[in-house]
Amino acid sequence: MKKELTIFIGLFLFLAIGMHFKEWLSHPIDHAIALPSAGAYGLGAFHPLIFTLALYVAIVLFRGIGRLFSK
């Protein structure tokens, strides 16, 4: 469980910094405060978690398929 949470948080940070690199360097506090009014595909403030969860589920599926074929 701890390993999966570490993977999820690492993926979250990777995506957040990767997609908003300039904002995190120039004005990170303002960027975080503006999160509730974000309009990313109509998902609002939850878009970082939803995108991270979608990518995490895809990774878990690939890992599961890999384990099936390795045994």
XYZ file of N, CA, C and O in Angstrom:
284
model
N 0.826 -1.192 0.000
C 0.000 0.000 0.000
C 0.873 1.260 0.000
O 0.575 2.211 -0.701
N 1.940 1.238 0.801
C 2.828 2.388 0.875
C 3.528 2.611 -0.466
O 3.699 3.754 -0.905
N 3.891 1.517 -1.125
C 4.555 1.614 -2.427
C 3.610 2.226 -3.464
O 4.012 3.086 -4.255
N 2.367 1.815 -3.449
C 1.389 2.333 -4.422
C 1.096 3.808 -4.166
O 0.943 4.583 -5.110
N 1.023 4.194 -2.909
C 0.795 5.599 -2.585
C 1.989 6.453 -3.023
O 1.802 7.555 -3.543
N 3.180 5.935 -2.839
C 4.381 6.634 -3.285
C 4.379 6.789 -4.806
O 4.729 7.853 -5.330
N 3.976 5.751 -5.517
C 3.883 5.821 -6.982
C 2.847 6.862 -7.399
O 3.087 7.670 -8.295
N 1.689 6.881 -6.736
C 0.624 7.828 -7.073
C 1.078 9.266 -6.822
O 0.893 10.138 -7.675
N 1.687 9.512 -5.676
C 2.141 10.870 -5.355
C 3.265 11.293 -6.300
O 3.294 12.437 -6.764
N 4.177 10.383 -6.606
C 5.243 10.698 -7.546
C 4.699 11.021 -8.925
O 5.162 11.960 -9.586
N 3.715 10.251 -9.356
C 3.076 10.498 -10.652
C 2.356 11.846 -10.644
O 2.433 12.612 -11.611
N 1.689 12.145 -9.547
C 0.994 13.425 -9.404
C 1.975 14.591 -9.526
O 1.733 15.544 -10.277
N 3.088 14.514 -8.803
C 4.086 15.584 -8.857
C 4.719 15.691 -10.238
O 4.950 16.793 -10.744
N 5.015 14.543 -10.844
C 5.591 14.529 -12.187
C 4.662 15.213 -13.187
O 5.091 16.044 -13.995
N 3.382 14.881 -13.135
C 2.425 15.485 -14.066
C 2.212 16.967 -13.774
O 2.150 17.779 -14.701
N 2.108 17.318 -12.500
C 1.864 18.720 -12.134
C 3.031 19.601 -12.557
O 2.836 20.670 -13.150
N 4.239 19.157 -12.273
C 5.407 19.960 -12.634
C 5.645 19.918 -14.141
O 5.999 20.926 -14.749
N 5.406 18.779 -14.745
C 5.610 18.656 -16.186
C 4.661 19.513 -17.005
O 5.055 20.118 -18.004
N 3.416 19.583 -16.591
C 2.429 20.335 -17.364
C 2.456 21.836 -17.059
O 2.072 22.644 -17.901
N 2.854 22.198 -15.855
C 2.807 23.596 -15.436
C 4.172 24.051 -14.925
O 4.270 24.694 -13.875
N 5.226 23.735 -15.657
C 6.587 24.006 -15.198
C 6.835 25.497 -14.978
O 7.346 25.905 -13.939
N 6.469 26.320 -15.961
C 6.709 27.764 -15.835
C 5.939 28.362 -14.662
O 6.448 29.213 -13.944
N 4.703 27.907 -14.467
C 3.891 28.433 -13.375
C 4.466 28.052 -12.017
O 4.433 28.833 -11.074
N 4.983 26.823 -11.907
C 5.557 26.383 -10.634
C 6.851 27.104 -10.330
O 7.242 27.245 -9.171
N 7.570 27.558 -11.362
C 8.805 28.298 -11.127
C 8.557 29.784 -10.875
O 9.193 30.389 -10.018
N 7.638 30.372 -11.612
C 7.453 31.815 -11.516
C 6.526 32.234 -10.371
O 6.829 33.172 -9.640
N 5.388 31.566 -10.208
C 4.432 31.956 -9.168
C 3.640 30.742 -8.675
O 2.458 30.610 -8.984
N 4.266 29.876 -7.891
C 3.594 28.643 -7.462
C 2.409 28.865 -6.521
O 1.403 28.161 -6.621
N 2.504 29.843 -5.633
C 1.408 30.086 -4.687
C 0.174 30.581 -5.432
O -0.950 30.109 -5.187
N 0.350 31.519 -6.336
C -0.773 32.028 -7.122
C -1.403 30.917 -7.964
O -2.625 30.863 -8.122
N -0.560 30.051 -8.486
C -1.061 28.938 -9.300
C -1.900 27.972 -8.452
O -2.958 27.519 -8.886
N -1.447 27.674 -7.258
C -2.192 26.778 -6.367
C -3.484 27.423 -5.879
O -4.510 26.750 -5.743
N -3.454 28.720 -5.633
C -4.662 29.419 -5.172
C -5.708 29.478 -6.281
O -6.914 29.432 -6.014
N -5.285 29.551 -7.540
C -6.210 29.626 -8.673
C -6.809 28.269 -9.030
O -7.666 28.180 -9.908
N -6.403 27.211 -8.359
C -6.874 25.868 -8.688
C -8.395 25.702 -8.611
O -8.982 25.076 -9.497
N -9.086 26.249 -7.612
C -10.546 26.074 -7.580
C -11.279 26.647 -8.785
O -12.361 26.179 -9.138
N -10.714 27.643 -9.427
C -11.381 28.224 -10.595
C -10.836 27.673 -11.904
O -11.121 28.220 -12.969
N -10.060 26.598 -11.841
C -9.497 26.001 -13.054
C -10.613 25.402 -13.902
O -11.564 24.848 -13.383
N -10.467 25.509 -15.195
C -11.510 25.021 -16.086
C -11.029 23.935 -17.022
O -11.421 23.896 -18.179
N -10.187 23.071 -16.557
C -9.618 22.022 -17.402
C -10.685 20.983 -17.752
O -11.046 20.159 -16.930
N -11.186 21.061 -18.963
C -12.175 20.117 -19.493
C -13.423 20.030 -18.613
O -14.060 18.986 -18.524
N -13.748 21.098 -17.913
C -14.940 21.132 -17.079
C -14.802 20.367 -15.781
O -15.785 20.128 -15.096
N -13.591 19.981 -15.401
C -13.387 19.200 -14.185
C -13.056 20.067 -12.977
O -13.079 19.581 -11.855
N -12.712 21.315 -13.197
C -12.448 22.244 -12.115
C -11.242 21.862 -11.283
O -10.223 21.417 -11.798
N -11.376 22.028 -9.974
C -10.263 21.830 -9.051
C -9.820 20.376 -8.943
O -8.716 20.097 -8.496
N -10.659 19.447 -9.355
C -10.319 18.029 -9.236
C -9.554 17.479 -10.437
O -9.206 16.303 -10.451
N -9.286 18.309 -11.449
C -8.640 17.792 -12.656
C -7.257 17.187 -12.400
O -6.936 16.176 -13.021
N -6.438 17.693 -11.483
C -5.145 17.022 -11.272
C -5.306 15.603 -10.731
O -4.603 14.679 -11.156
N -6.242 15.422 -9.818
C -6.460 14.090 -9.246
C -7.068 13.131 -10.262
O -6.700 11.955 -10.317
N -7.983 13.624 -11.074
C -8.643 12.770 -12.062
C -7.642 12.326 -13.132
O -7.602 11.141 -13.500
N -6.816 13.253 -13.622
C -5.827 12.890 -14.636
C -4.780 11.941 -14.068
O -4.364 10.990 -14.731
N -4.356 12.193 -12.833
C -3.380 11.314 -12.191
C -3.971 9.931 -11.984
O -3.312 8.918 -12.230
N -5.214 9.867 -11.530
C -5.864 8.577 -11.310
C -6.016 7.809 -12.614
O -5.797 6.595 -12.650
N -6.361 8.497 -13.697
C -6.503 7.831 -14.992
C -5.181 7.230 -15.451
O -5.129 6.075 -15.893
N -4.099 7.986 -15.323
C -2.790 7.467 -15.717
C -2.333 6.356 -14.782
O -1.751 5.365 -15.215
N -2.633 6.488 -13.490
C -2.270 5.456 -12.511
C -2.993 4.136 -12.824
O -2.392 3.068 -12.770
N -4.268 4.215 -13.162
C -5.031 3.008 -13.512
C -4.439 2.350 -14.753
O -4.325 1.120 -14.817
N -4.035 3.155 -15.731
C -3.411 2.595 -16.931
C -2.100 1.896 -16.579
O -1.825 0.794 -17.070
N -1.318 2.495 -15.704
C -0.061 1.877 -15.282
C -0.320 0.579 -14.527
O 0.371 -0.426 -14.744
N -1.303 0.584 -13.649
C -1.637 -0.629 -12.898
C -2.099 -1.743 -13.837
O -1.740 -2.911 -13.656
N -2.868 -1.400 -14.854
C -3.304 -2.404 -15.826
C -2.116 -3.002 -16.572
O -2.036 -4.224 -16.744
N -1.199 -2.161 -17.018
C -0.002 -2.666 -17.707
C 0.843 -3.536 -16.788
O 1.381 -4.558 -17.207
N 0.960 -3.125 -15.525
C 1.727 -3.928 -14.575
C 1.042 -5.278 -14.342
O 1.705 -6.316 -14.245
N -0.280 -5.263 -14.266
C -1.026 -6.507 -14.080
C -0.889 -7.435 -15.272
O -0.708 -8.647 -15.111
N -0.965 -6.883 -16.465
C -0.796 -7.696 -17.670
C 0.620 -8.251 -17.728
O 0.833 -9.413 -18.092
N 1.585 -7.444 -17.359
C 2.977 -7.901 -17.325
C 3.176 -9.039 -16.347
O 3.905 -9.990 -16.621
N 2.512 -8.961 -15.206
C 2.617 -10.042 -14.223
C 1.956 -11.330 -14.713
O 2.426 -12.416 -14.415
N 0.868 -11.183 -15.455
C 0.201 -12.381 -15.996
C 1.101 -13.109 -16.978
O 1.147 -14.342 -16.989
N 1.787 -12.358 -17.824
C 2.639 -12.971 -18.821
C 3.971 -13.445 -18.259
O 4.625 -14.309 -18.853
N 4.388 -12.906 -17.137
C 5.671 -13.301 -16.568
C 5.570 -14.611 -15.782
O 6.561 -15.255 -15.522
N 4.357 -14.985 -15.402
C 4.199 -16.213 -14.608
C 3.892 -17.389 -15.474
O 3.483 -17.621 -16.415
